[in-house]
Short mmCIF file of N, CA and C in Angstrom, two decimals:
data_model
loop_
_atom_site.label_atom_id
_atom_site.label_comp_id
_atom_site.label_asym_id
_atom_site.label_seq_id
_atom_site.Cartn_x
_atom_site.Cartn_y
_atom_site.Cartn_z
N UNK A 1 11.25 -30.32 4.14
CA UNK A 1 11.11 -29.06 4.22
C UNK A 1 9.83 -28.92 4.44
N UNK A 2 9.72 -27.72 5.06
CA UNK A 2 8.31 -27.21 5.56
C UNK A 2 7.21 -26.54 4.17
N UNK A 3 5.99 -26.65 4.30
CA UNK A 3 5.35 -26.09 3.23
C UNK A 3 5.69 -24.66 3.26
N UNK A 4 5.38 -23.91 2.42
CA UNK A 4 5.36 -22.70 2.33
C UNK A 4 4.36 -21.91 3.11
N UNK A 5 4.50 -21.05 3.92
CA UNK A 5 3.34 -20.27 4.60
C UNK A 5 2.46 -19.29 3.59
N UNK A 6 0.86 -19.28 3.52
CA UNK A 6 0.55 -18.49 2.81
C UNK A 6 0.06 -17.07 3.27
N UNK A 7 0.28 -17.09 4.50
CA UNK A 7 0.44 -15.52 5.20
C UNK A 7 1.56 -15.40 6.30
N UNK A 8 2.13 -14.76 6.71
CA UNK A 8 3.20 -14.35 7.78
C UNK A 8 2.16 -14.65 8.92
N UNK A 9 3.01 -15.46 10.26
CA UNK A 9 2.52 -15.58 11.57
C UNK A 9 2.53 -14.05 12.34
N UNK A 10 1.60 -14.08 13.16
CA UNK A 10 1.99 -13.09 14.27
C UNK A 10 2.96 -13.40 15.18
N UNK A 11 3.94 -12.54 15.47
CA UNK A 11 5.10 -13.03 16.12
C UNK A 11 4.92 -11.60 17.30
N UNK A 12 4.82 -12.13 18.37
CA UNK A 12 4.83 -11.06 19.52
C UNK A 12 6.29 -10.72 19.88
N UNK A 13 6.79 -9.39 20.14
CA UNK A 13 7.93 -8.96 20.84
C UNK A 13 7.48 -8.16 22.09
N UNK A 14 8.72 -7.60 22.72
CA UNK A 14 8.19 -6.68 23.78
C UNK A 14 7.75 -5.25 23.39
N UNK A 15 6.39 -5.27 23.36
CA UNK A 15 5.76 -3.79 23.43
C UNK A 15 5.26 -3.93 21.75
N UNK A 16 5.71 -4.82 21.20
CA UNK A 16 5.05 -4.47 19.41
C UNK A 16 4.82 -6.03 19.09
N UNK A 17 4.45 -6.57 17.95
CA UNK A 17 4.42 -7.64 17.26
C UNK A 17 4.65 -7.48 15.86
N UNK A 18 5.22 -8.32 14.93
CA UNK A 18 5.39 -8.72 13.68
C UNK A 18 3.67 -9.37 13.16
N UNK A 19 3.23 -8.70 12.15
CA UNK A 19 2.11 -9.17 11.74
C UNK A 19 2.09 -8.98 10.36
N UNK A 20 1.02 -9.72 9.47
CA UNK A 20 0.59 -9.29 8.17
C UNK A 20 0.32 -7.64 7.88
N UNK A 21 1.16 -7.60 6.73
CA UNK A 21 0.93 -6.01 6.18
C UNK A 21 -0.91 -5.81 6.16
N UNK A 22 -1.04 -4.80 5.81
CA UNK A 22 -2.58 -4.54 5.59
C UNK A 22 -2.64 -3.24 4.64
N UNK A 23 -3.78 -3.35 3.81
CA UNK A 23 -3.68 -2.27 2.82
C UNK A 23 -4.03 -0.96 3.70
N UNK A 24 -4.86 -0.92 4.84
CA UNK A 24 -4.95 0.06 5.88
C UNK A 24 -3.56 0.60 6.55
N UNK A 25 -2.45 -0.16 6.23
CA UNK A 25 -1.40 0.17 6.64
C UNK A 25 -0.66 1.45 5.92
N UNK A 26 -1.16 1.70 4.86
CA UNK A 26 -0.51 2.39 3.41
C UNK A 26 -0.20 4.09 4.44
N UNK A 27 -1.07 4.48 4.77
CA UNK A 27 -0.84 5.84 5.08
C UNK A 27 0.30 6.02 6.18
N UNK A 28 0.30 5.11 7.25
CA UNK A 28 1.14 5.13 8.11
C UNK A 28 2.49 4.78 7.68
N UNK A 29 2.76 4.03 6.68
CA UNK A 29 4.01 3.53 6.20
C UNK A 29 4.46 4.61 5.23
N UNK A 30 3.51 5.68 4.43
CA UNK A 30 4.09 6.59 3.43
C UNK A 30 4.26 7.60 4.26
N UNK A 31 3.68 7.82 5.76
CA UNK A 31 4.23 9.17 6.49
C UNK A 31 5.12 8.92 6.87
N UNK A 32 5.83 7.82 7.31
CA UNK A 32 7.01 7.67 7.89
C UNK A 32 8.36 7.56 6.79
N UNK A 33 7.95 6.75 5.70
CA UNK A 33 9.18 6.74 4.65
C UNK A 33 9.01 8.05 3.78
N UNK A 34 8.34 8.76 4.23
CA UNK A 34 8.58 10.12 3.53
C UNK A 34 9.60 11.02 4.46
N UNK A 35 9.69 10.65 5.54
CA UNK A 35 10.65 11.29 6.49
C UNK A 35 12.12 10.99 5.72
N UNK A 36 12.96 11.65 5.19
CA UNK A 36 14.45 11.74 4.87
C UNK A 36 15.31 11.23 5.52
N UNK A 37 15.20 11.34 6.80
CA UNK A 37 15.85 10.73 7.83
C UNK A 37 15.80 9.44 7.63
N UNK A 38 14.61 8.45 7.46
CA UNK A 38 14.21 6.77 7.19
C UNK A 38 15.34 6.67 6.38
N UNK A 39 14.88 7.17 5.14
CA UNK A 39 15.28 6.87 3.70
C UNK A 39 16.67 7.23 3.07
N UNK A 40 17.26 8.10 3.60
CA UNK A 40 18.47 8.71 3.05
C UNK A 40 19.67 7.92 3.06
N UNK A 41 19.63 6.85 3.83
CA UNK A 41 20.80 5.88 3.92
C UNK A 41 20.19 4.80 3.10
N UNK A 42 19.42 4.70 2.10
CA UNK A 42 18.69 3.34 1.86
C UNK A 42 18.78 3.40 0.02
N UNK A 43 18.53 2.44 -0.25
CA UNK A 43 18.01 2.70 -1.95
C UNK A 43 16.82 2.86 -2.32
N UNK A 44 15.79 3.14 -1.43
CA UNK A 44 14.38 3.59 -1.64
C UNK A 44 14.46 5.18 -2.65
N UNK A 45 13.75 4.85 -3.64
CA UNK A 45 13.45 6.08 -4.60
C UNK A 45 12.38 6.95 -3.84
N UNK A 46 12.62 7.97 -4.60
CA UNK A 46 11.60 9.12 -3.75
C UNK A 46 10.35 8.39 -3.79
N UNK A 47 9.60 8.64 -2.42
CA UNK A 47 8.51 7.82 -2.03
C UNK A 47 7.18 8.38 -2.40
N UNK A 48 6.14 7.43 -3.00
CA UNK A 48 4.73 7.96 -3.27
C UNK A 48 3.72 7.21 -2.64
N UNK A 49 2.53 7.78 -2.89
CA UNK A 49 1.69 6.60 -1.90
C UNK A 49 1.63 5.67 -2.72
N UNK A 50 1.14 5.96 -4.25
CA UNK A 50 1.07 4.80 -5.29
C UNK A 50 2.20 3.65 -5.02
N UNK A 51 3.57 4.18 -4.61
CA UNK A 51 4.64 2.93 -4.58
C UNK A 51 4.32 2.52 -3.14
N UNK A 52 3.62 2.67 -2.09
CA UNK A 52 3.87 2.38 -0.84
C UNK A 52 2.47 1.51 -1.12
N UNK A 53 1.60 1.38 -1.68
CA UNK A 53 0.13 0.62 -2.06
C UNK A 53 0.66 -0.82 -2.64
N UNK A 54 1.95 -0.34 -3.62
CA UNK A 54 2.18 -1.48 -4.71
C UNK A 54 3.19 -2.40 -3.49
N UNK A 55 3.99 -1.59 -2.59
CA UNK A 55 4.82 -2.56 -1.96
C UNK A 55 3.90 -3.55 -1.05
N UNK A 56 2.85 -3.00 -0.52
CA UNK A 56 1.79 -3.69 0.38
C UNK A 56 1.44 -4.81 -0.48
N UNK A 57 1.04 -4.52 -1.53
CA UNK A 57 0.24 -5.43 -2.62
C UNK A 57 1.21 -6.77 -2.83
N UNK A 58 2.35 -6.05 -3.20
CA UNK A 58 3.43 -6.95 -3.43
C UNK A 58 3.87 -8.11 -2.35
N UNK A 59 3.83 -7.70 -0.93
CA UNK A 59 4.01 -8.54 0.23
C UNK A 59 2.83 -9.64 0.47
N UNK A 60 1.66 -8.88 0.10
CA UNK A 60 0.51 -9.87 0.20
C UNK A 60 0.49 -10.88 -0.73
N UNK A 61 0.64 -10.31 -2.08
CA UNK A 61 0.50 -11.40 -3.04
C UNK A 61 1.71 -12.55 -3.04
N UNK A 62 3.00 -11.94 -2.48
CA UNK A 62 3.79 -13.24 -2.52
C UNK A 62 3.74 -13.98 -1.26
N UNK A 63 2.90 -13.53 -0.19
CA UNK A 63 2.76 -14.48 0.90
C UNK A 63 1.77 -15.47 0.38
N UNK A 64 0.75 -14.87 -0.35
CA UNK A 64 -0.16 -15.78 -0.88
C UNK A 64 0.20 -16.88 -1.93
N UNK A 65 1.25 -16.66 -2.66
CA UNK A 65 1.84 -17.68 -3.57
C UNK A 65 2.75 -18.50 -2.75
N UNK A 66 3.09 -18.19 -1.35
CA UNK A 66 4.05 -19.25 -0.77
C UNK A 66 5.27 -18.70 -0.81
N UNK A 67 5.67 -17.46 -1.13
CA UNK A 67 6.99 -16.67 -1.14
C UNK A 67 7.09 -16.18 0.42
N UNK A 68 8.26 -15.99 0.63
CA UNK A 68 8.72 -15.09 2.00
C UNK A 68 8.68 -13.67 1.43
N UNK A 69 8.28 -12.86 2.37
CA UNK A 69 7.84 -11.31 2.15
C UNK A 69 8.05 -10.63 3.48
N UNK A 70 7.66 -9.72 3.54
CA UNK A 70 7.83 -8.77 4.79
C UNK A 70 6.32 -8.80 5.71
N UNK A 71 6.59 -8.38 7.04
CA UNK A 71 5.81 -8.29 7.88
C UNK A 71 5.72 -6.93 8.16
N UNK A 72 4.37 -6.42 8.92
CA UNK A 72 4.17 -4.95 9.41
C UNK A 72 4.87 -5.34 10.84
N UNK A 73 5.47 -4.00 11.49
CA UNK A 73 5.76 -3.94 12.81
C UNK A 73 5.19 -2.86 13.33
N UNK A 74 4.42 -3.31 14.17
CA UNK A 74 3.21 -2.54 14.94
C UNK A 74 3.01 -2.73 16.40
N UNK A 75 2.99 -1.56 16.87
CA UNK A 75 2.96 -1.31 18.43
C UNK A 75 1.97 -2.40 18.84
N UNK A 76 2.10 -2.90 20.25
CA UNK A 76 1.15 -3.84 21.01
C UNK A 76 0.03 -2.88 21.24
N UNK A 77 0.17 -2.09 21.60
CA UNK A 77 -1.16 -0.96 22.34
C UNK A 77 -2.21 -0.59 21.62
N UNK A 78 -1.78 -0.31 20.12
CA UNK A 78 -2.70 0.35 19.25
C UNK A 78 -2.56 -0.46 18.08
N UNK A 79 -1.62 -0.94 17.70
CA UNK A 79 -1.50 -1.99 16.46
C UNK A 79 -1.27 -1.03 15.23
N UNK A 80 -0.62 0.48 15.70
CA UNK A 80 -0.20 1.11 14.75
C UNK A 80 1.17 0.68 14.09
N UNK A 81 1.13 0.76 13.01
CA UNK A 81 2.41 0.23 11.90
C UNK A 81 3.53 1.34 12.18
N UNK A 82 4.86 1.12 12.57
CA UNK A 82 5.59 1.85 12.57
C UNK A 82 6.87 1.25 11.83
N UNK A 83 6.88 -0.02 11.31
CA UNK A 83 7.95 -0.30 10.52
C UNK A 83 7.59 -1.52 9.73
N UNK A 84 8.52 -1.86 9.08
CA UNK A 84 8.53 -3.28 8.19
C UNK A 84 9.62 -3.80 8.73
N UNK A 85 9.71 -5.24 8.61
CA UNK A 85 11.06 -6.29 8.40
C UNK A 85 10.62 -7.56 7.84
N UNK A 86 11.27 -8.16 7.20
CA UNK A 86 11.21 -9.28 6.05
C UNK A 86 12.35 -9.56 5.11
N UNK A 87 11.48 -10.17 4.10
CA UNK A 87 12.34 -10.36 3.12
C UNK A 87 12.05 -9.65 1.92
N UNK A 88 13.14 -8.93 1.25
CA UNK A 88 12.74 -8.36 -0.39
C UNK A 88 12.83 -9.49 -1.19
N UNK A 89 13.70 -10.27 -1.12
CA UNK A 89 13.96 -11.33 -2.22
C UNK A 89 13.81 -12.89 -1.45
N UNK A 90 13.57 -13.87 -2.26
CA UNK A 90 13.66 -15.06 -1.99
C UNK A 90 14.11 -16.10 -3.01
N UNK A 91 14.69 -17.15 -2.63
CA UNK A 91 15.23 -18.11 -3.76
C UNK A 91 14.72 -19.39 -2.96
N UNK A 92 13.78 -19.85 -3.53
CA UNK A 92 13.31 -21.20 -3.21
C UNK A 92 14.59 -22.41 -3.55
N UNK A 93 14.67 -21.99 -4.86
CA UNK A 93 15.86 -23.12 -5.30
C UNK A 93 17.04 -23.01 -4.39
N UNK A 94 17.62 -21.94 -4.37
CA UNK A 94 19.22 -21.74 -3.70
C UNK A 94 18.88 -21.94 -2.17
N UNK A 95 17.83 -21.69 -1.71
CA UNK A 95 17.56 -21.36 -0.16
C UNK A 95 18.08 -20.38 0.54
N UNK A 96 17.93 -19.13 -0.02
CA UNK A 96 18.26 -17.69 0.64
C UNK A 96 17.18 -16.78 0.52
N UNK A 97 17.17 -16.04 1.28
CA UNK A 97 16.57 -14.64 1.31
C UNK A 97 17.06 -13.43 1.86
N UNK A 98 16.27 -12.41 1.07
CA UNK A 98 17.27 -11.10 1.33
C UNK A 98 16.37 -10.19 2.49
N UNK A 99 17.54 -9.94 3.47
CA UNK A 99 16.38 -9.37 4.91
C UNK A 99 16.33 -7.62 4.48
N UNK A 100 15.33 -7.06 4.82
CA UNK A 100 15.43 -5.45 4.54
C UNK A 100 14.00 -5.21 5.93
N UNK A 101 14.59 -3.90 5.89
CA UNK A 101 14.06 -3.08 7.36
C UNK A 101 13.53 -1.96 7.06
N UNK A 102 12.74 -1.43 7.80
CA UNK A 102 12.84 -0.03 7.99
C UNK A 102 11.84 0.37 9.00
N UNK A 103 12.05 1.26 9.84
CA UNK A 103 11.29 1.87 10.94
C UNK A 103 11.27 3.57 11.11
N UNK A 104 10.14 3.87 11.64
CA UNK A 104 9.68 5.19 11.74
C UNK A 104 10.75 5.81 12.79
N UNK A 105 11.30 7.00 12.65
CA UNK A 105 12.56 7.71 13.37
C UNK A 105 12.09 7.44 14.67
N UNK A 106 10.81 7.93 15.45
CA UNK A 106 10.75 7.86 16.85
C UNK A 106 10.89 6.76 17.45
N UNK A 107 11.02 5.68 16.99
CA UNK A 107 11.43 4.43 17.51
C UNK A 107 12.64 3.74 17.11
N UNK A 108 13.77 4.64 16.83
CA UNK A 108 15.23 4.16 16.46
C UNK A 108 15.72 4.31 18.01
N UNK A 109 16.27 3.06 18.15
CA UNK A 109 17.62 3.08 19.09
C UNK A 109 16.85 2.54 20.29
N UNK A 110 15.74 1.87 20.16
CA UNK A 110 15.00 1.33 21.24
C UNK A 110 15.14 -0.25 21.45
N UNK A 111 15.78 -0.75 20.40
CA UNK A 111 15.93 -2.20 20.37
C UNK A 111 14.58 -2.80 19.56
N UNK A 112 13.60 -2.24 19.22
CA UNK A 112 12.74 -2.58 18.36
C UNK A 112 13.11 -3.62 17.13
N UNK A 113 13.69 -2.97 16.34
CA UNK A 113 14.16 -3.65 15.03
C UNK A 113 15.38 -4.80 15.35
N UNK A 114 15.62 -4.69 16.48
CA UNK A 114 16.47 -5.81 16.95
C UNK A 114 16.02 -6.87 17.03
N UNK A 115 14.87 -6.96 17.97
CA UNK A 115 13.88 -8.00 18.68
C UNK A 115 13.22 -8.79 17.01
N UNK A 116 12.67 -7.49 16.27
CA UNK A 116 12.54 -7.76 15.02
C UNK A 116 13.06 -8.87 13.86
N UNK A 117 14.42 -8.42 13.80
CA UNK A 117 15.31 -9.17 12.99
C UNK A 117 15.46 -10.62 13.88
N UNK A 118 15.87 -10.44 14.67
CA UNK A 118 15.92 -11.85 15.67
C UNK A 118 14.82 -12.63 15.51
N UNK A 119 13.50 -12.42 15.41
CA UNK A 119 12.63 -13.11 15.60
C UNK A 119 12.26 -13.86 14.01
N UNK A 120 12.39 -13.00 13.13
CA UNK A 120 12.03 -13.37 11.85
C UNK A 120 12.97 -14.25 11.45
N UNK A 121 14.20 -14.08 11.81
CA UNK A 121 15.61 -14.94 11.39
C UNK A 121 15.33 -16.56 11.89
N UNK A 122 14.77 -16.28 13.67
CA UNK A 122 14.55 -17.52 14.07
C UNK A 122 13.32 -18.64 13.57
N UNK A 123 12.17 -17.58 13.19
CA UNK A 123 11.31 -17.99 12.57
C UNK A 123 11.57 -18.70 11.00
N UNK A 124 12.42 -17.96 10.07
CA UNK A 124 12.80 -18.68 8.92
C UNK A 124 13.62 -19.96 8.99
N UNK A 125 14.52 -19.79 9.92
CA UNK A 125 15.30 -20.74 10.02
C UNK A 125 14.77 -22.39 10.58
N UNK A 126 13.69 -21.70 11.88
CA UNK A 126 13.06 -23.03 12.33
C UNK A 126 12.27 -23.48 11.38
N UNK A 127 11.86 -23.03 10.61
CA UNK A 127 10.55 -23.21 9.40
C UNK A 127 11.24 -24.21 8.38
N UNK A 128 12.78 -24.33 8.68
CA UNK A 128 13.50 -24.77 7.42
C UNK A 128 13.31 -24.26 6.03
N UNK A 129 13.07 -23.15 6.00
CA UNK A 129 12.79 -22.71 4.73
C UNK A 129 13.91 -22.01 3.92
N UNK A 130 15.17 -21.61 4.77
CA UNK A 130 16.35 -21.00 4.28
C UNK A 130 17.80 -21.70 4.72
N UNK A 131 18.66 -21.50 4.14
CA UNK A 131 19.95 -21.72 4.79
C UNK A 131 20.81 -20.56 4.56
N UNK A 132 20.29 -19.26 4.43
CA UNK A 132 21.09 -18.28 4.13
C UNK A 132 20.42 -16.85 4.31
N UNK A 133 20.67 -16.28 5.09
CA UNK A 133 20.07 -14.83 4.85
C UNK A 133 20.96 -13.89 4.87
N UNK A 134 20.60 -13.00 3.83
CA UNK A 134 21.88 -11.93 3.62
C UNK A 134 20.84 -10.51 3.45
N UNK A 135 21.84 -9.31 3.87
CA UNK A 135 21.15 -7.98 3.41
C UNK A 135 22.31 -7.26 2.77
N UNK A 136 21.72 -5.99 2.36
CA UNK A 136 22.70 -5.03 1.63
C UNK A 136 22.47 -3.96 2.28
N UNK A 137 23.43 -3.33 2.80
CA UNK A 137 23.75 -1.79 3.34
C UNK A 137 24.64 -1.04 2.95
N UNK A 138 23.78 0.31 2.39
CA UNK A 138 24.79 1.10 2.11
C UNK A 138 26.03 1.50 3.06
N UNK A 139 27.23 1.73 2.49
CA UNK A 139 28.68 1.78 3.08
C UNK A 139 28.43 2.87 4.39
N UNK A 140 27.75 3.92 4.28
CA UNK A 140 27.38 4.91 5.12
C UNK A 140 26.31 4.59 6.28
N UNK A 141 25.51 3.60 5.94
CA UNK A 141 24.79 3.17 6.90
C UNK A 141 25.13 2.52 8.08
N UNK A 142 25.76 3.49 9.21
CA UNK A 142 26.36 2.72 10.02
C UNK A 142 25.32 2.01 11.18
N UNK A 143 24.16 2.91 11.45
CA UNK A 143 23.20 2.24 12.24
C UNK A 143 22.74 0.86 12.24
N UNK A 144 22.56 0.56 10.47
CA UNK A 144 22.18 -0.79 10.01
C UNK A 144 23.16 -1.75 10.12
N UNK A 145 24.52 -1.23 9.92
CA UNK A 145 25.68 -2.27 9.97
C UNK A 145 25.85 -2.59 11.51
N UNK A 146 25.49 -2.16 12.32
CA UNK A 146 25.50 -2.19 14.02
C UNK A 146 24.29 -3.24 13.87
N UNK A 147 23.08 -2.97 13.75
CA UNK A 147 22.15 -3.92 13.84
C UNK A 147 22.49 -5.21 13.14
N UNK A 148 22.83 -5.52 12.26
CA UNK A 148 23.28 -6.73 11.71
C UNK A 148 24.25 -7.35 12.28
N UNK A 149 25.33 -6.77 12.53
CA UNK A 149 26.15 -7.16 13.45
C UNK A 149 26.03 -7.91 14.94
N UNK A 150 25.14 -7.15 15.69
CA UNK A 150 24.52 -7.38 16.88
C UNK A 150 23.66 -8.78 16.44
N UNK A 151 22.98 -8.64 15.37
CA UNK A 151 22.14 -10.12 14.97
C UNK A 151 22.89 -11.44 14.64
N UNK A 152 24.30 -11.41 14.57
CA UNK A 152 25.05 -12.23 14.02
C UNK A 152 25.45 -12.51 12.62
N UNK A 153 25.03 -11.37 11.90
CA UNK A 153 25.43 -11.12 10.54
C UNK A 153 27.03 -11.06 10.18
N UNK A 154 27.85 -11.68 9.31
CA UNK A 154 29.04 -11.23 9.16
C UNK A 154 29.12 -10.47 7.65
N UNK A 155 30.02 -9.37 7.92
CA UNK A 155 30.31 -8.67 6.52
C UNK A 155 30.97 -9.47 5.73
N UNK A 156 30.52 -9.79 4.60
CA UNK A 156 31.23 -10.50 3.49
C UNK A 156 31.97 -9.90 2.41
N UNK A 157 31.69 -8.42 2.28
CA UNK A 157 32.29 -7.77 1.12
C UNK A 157 31.76 -6.52 0.71
N UNK A 158 32.18 -6.08 -0.10
CA UNK A 158 31.78 -4.48 -0.62
C UNK A 158 31.51 -4.75 -1.96
N UNK A 159 30.18 -3.99 -2.45
CA UNK A 159 29.89 -4.27 -3.72
C UNK A 159 29.87 -2.84 -4.40
N UNK A 160 31.00 -2.60 -5.04
CA UNK A 160 31.03 -1.23 -5.58
C UNK A 160 30.13 -0.85 -6.69
N UNK A 161 29.26 0.48 -6.35
CA UNK A 161 28.50 0.97 -7.24
C UNK A 161 27.23 0.08 -7.33
N UNK A 162 26.95 -0.81 -6.44
CA UNK A 162 25.72 -1.66 -6.50
C UNK A 162 24.58 -1.33 -6.70
N UNK A 163 24.24 -0.20 -6.29
CA UNK A 163 22.66 0.42 -6.45
C UNK A 163 22.91 1.83 -6.81
N UNK A 164 21.54 2.26 -7.15
CA UNK A 164 21.80 3.76 -7.62
C UNK A 164 20.49 4.24 -6.59
N UNK A 165 20.83 5.00 -5.74
CA UNK A 165 19.96 5.84 -4.72
C UNK A 165 19.51 6.82 -5.17
N UNK A 166 18.28 6.90 -5.49
CA UNK A 166 17.83 8.42 -6.02
C UNK A 166 18.76 9.24 -6.83
N UNK A 167 19.16 8.28 -7.72
CA UNK A 167 20.09 8.91 -9.18
C UNK A 167 21.64 9.05 -8.85
N UNK A 168 22.05 8.58 -7.77
CA UNK A 168 23.54 8.44 -7.31
C UNK A 168 24.05 7.13 -7.28
N UNK A 169 24.96 6.36 -7.98
CA UNK A 169 25.58 5.36 -7.33
C UNK A 169 26.02 5.10 -6.01
N UNK A 170 26.08 4.09 -5.15
CA UNK A 170 26.66 3.85 -3.80
C UNK A 170 26.92 2.57 -3.80
N UNK A 171 28.07 2.57 -3.04
CA UNK A 171 28.64 1.28 -2.45
C UNK A 171 27.78 0.76 -1.44
N UNK A 172 27.66 -0.47 -1.48
CA UNK A 172 26.59 -1.45 -0.48
C UNK A 172 27.88 -2.48 0.24
N UNK A 173 27.69 -2.49 1.14
CA UNK A 173 28.05 -3.85 2.21
C UNK A 173 27.26 -4.99 1.87
N UNK A 174 27.44 -6.50 1.97
CA UNK A 174 26.98 -7.48 1.83
C UNK A 174 27.23 -8.07 3.13
N UNK A 175 26.06 -8.38 4.15
CA UNK A 175 26.10 -8.78 5.20
C UNK A 175 25.33 -10.32 5.04
N UNK A 176 25.88 -11.51 5.54
CA UNK A 176 25.29 -12.81 5.65
C UNK A 176 25.18 -13.52 6.83
N UNK A 177 24.14 -14.53 7.05
CA UNK A 177 24.43 -15.32 8.47
C UNK A 177 23.44 -16.60 7.67
N UNK A 178 24.30 -17.63 8.05
CA UNK A 178 24.21 -19.05 7.88
C UNK A 178 23.35 -19.43 8.71
N UNK A 179 22.45 -20.49 8.26
CA UNK A 179 21.62 -21.14 9.27
C UNK A 179 22.30 -22.07 10.54
N UNK A 180 23.62 -22.73 10.01
CA UNK A 180 24.64 -23.26 10.72
C UNK A 180 25.03 -22.44 11.64
N UNK A 181 25.60 -21.22 11.27
CA UNK A 181 26.16 -20.42 12.13
C UNK A 181 25.09 -19.82 13.08
N UNK A 182 24.12 -19.75 12.67
CA UNK A 182 22.90 -19.17 13.67
C UNK A 182 22.58 -20.43 14.66
N UNK A 183 22.43 -21.47 14.27
CA UNK A 183 22.31 -22.52 15.24
C UNK A 183 22.87 -22.78 16.18
N UNK A 184 24.64 -22.63 15.74
CA UNK A 184 25.48 -22.77 16.59
C UNK A 184 25.62 -21.90 17.82
N UNK A 185 24.82 -20.73 17.45
CA UNK A 185 24.91 -19.69 18.56
C UNK A 185 23.74 -19.25 19.31
N UNK A 186 22.79 -20.66 19.11
CA UNK A 186 21.55 -20.48 20.04
C UNK A 186 21.66 -21.16 21.08
N UNK A 187 21.43 -20.44 22.55
CA UNK A 187 21.57 -21.51 23.66
C UNK A 187 21.16 -22.62 23.87
N UNK A 188 20.34 -23.24 22.95
CA UNK A 188 19.57 -24.82 22.97
C UNK A 188 20.43 -25.53 22.31
N UNK A 189 21.41 -25.03 21.40
CA UNK A 189 22.26 -25.96 20.47
C UNK A 189 23.03 -27.00 21.36
#
């Protein structure tokens, strides 16, 4: 098994790249997470500037200790943060990671997050870091469901009243992608 990375690699995408988050990203992250359209179908609490800074710090400290965490998704031409993608939780013992992502609304529907998810899954599996990646999606978040399904994830079930979202319990689907299924779907398999 590969050693755990101390920071995420930069991964080039079409018109964007995944790179380590920076404290300088806090304003951009806060700006788009304050948009109700971005967070309404998620389990994000009401967003505050200190919360955003803590999210970035958590990602940086997790990478520094060898845990998987999130990348910043930035545009290629100006390195402006427009999203995050990566892992909220990670179990070294059980070899799984929980995928999570968010994207500023002006960039929806352009395939950017699909590229990011594919790149991160490929990186994690090729590094031999996990055997399973899963994601939790509110049952009313059809856009996120489609993204995961296009990325090869399988809906495994529904978790009733799984997360409280801004004071209201919601059902969530769990989607999973096993390394073996991912590998079988690769063109060079």
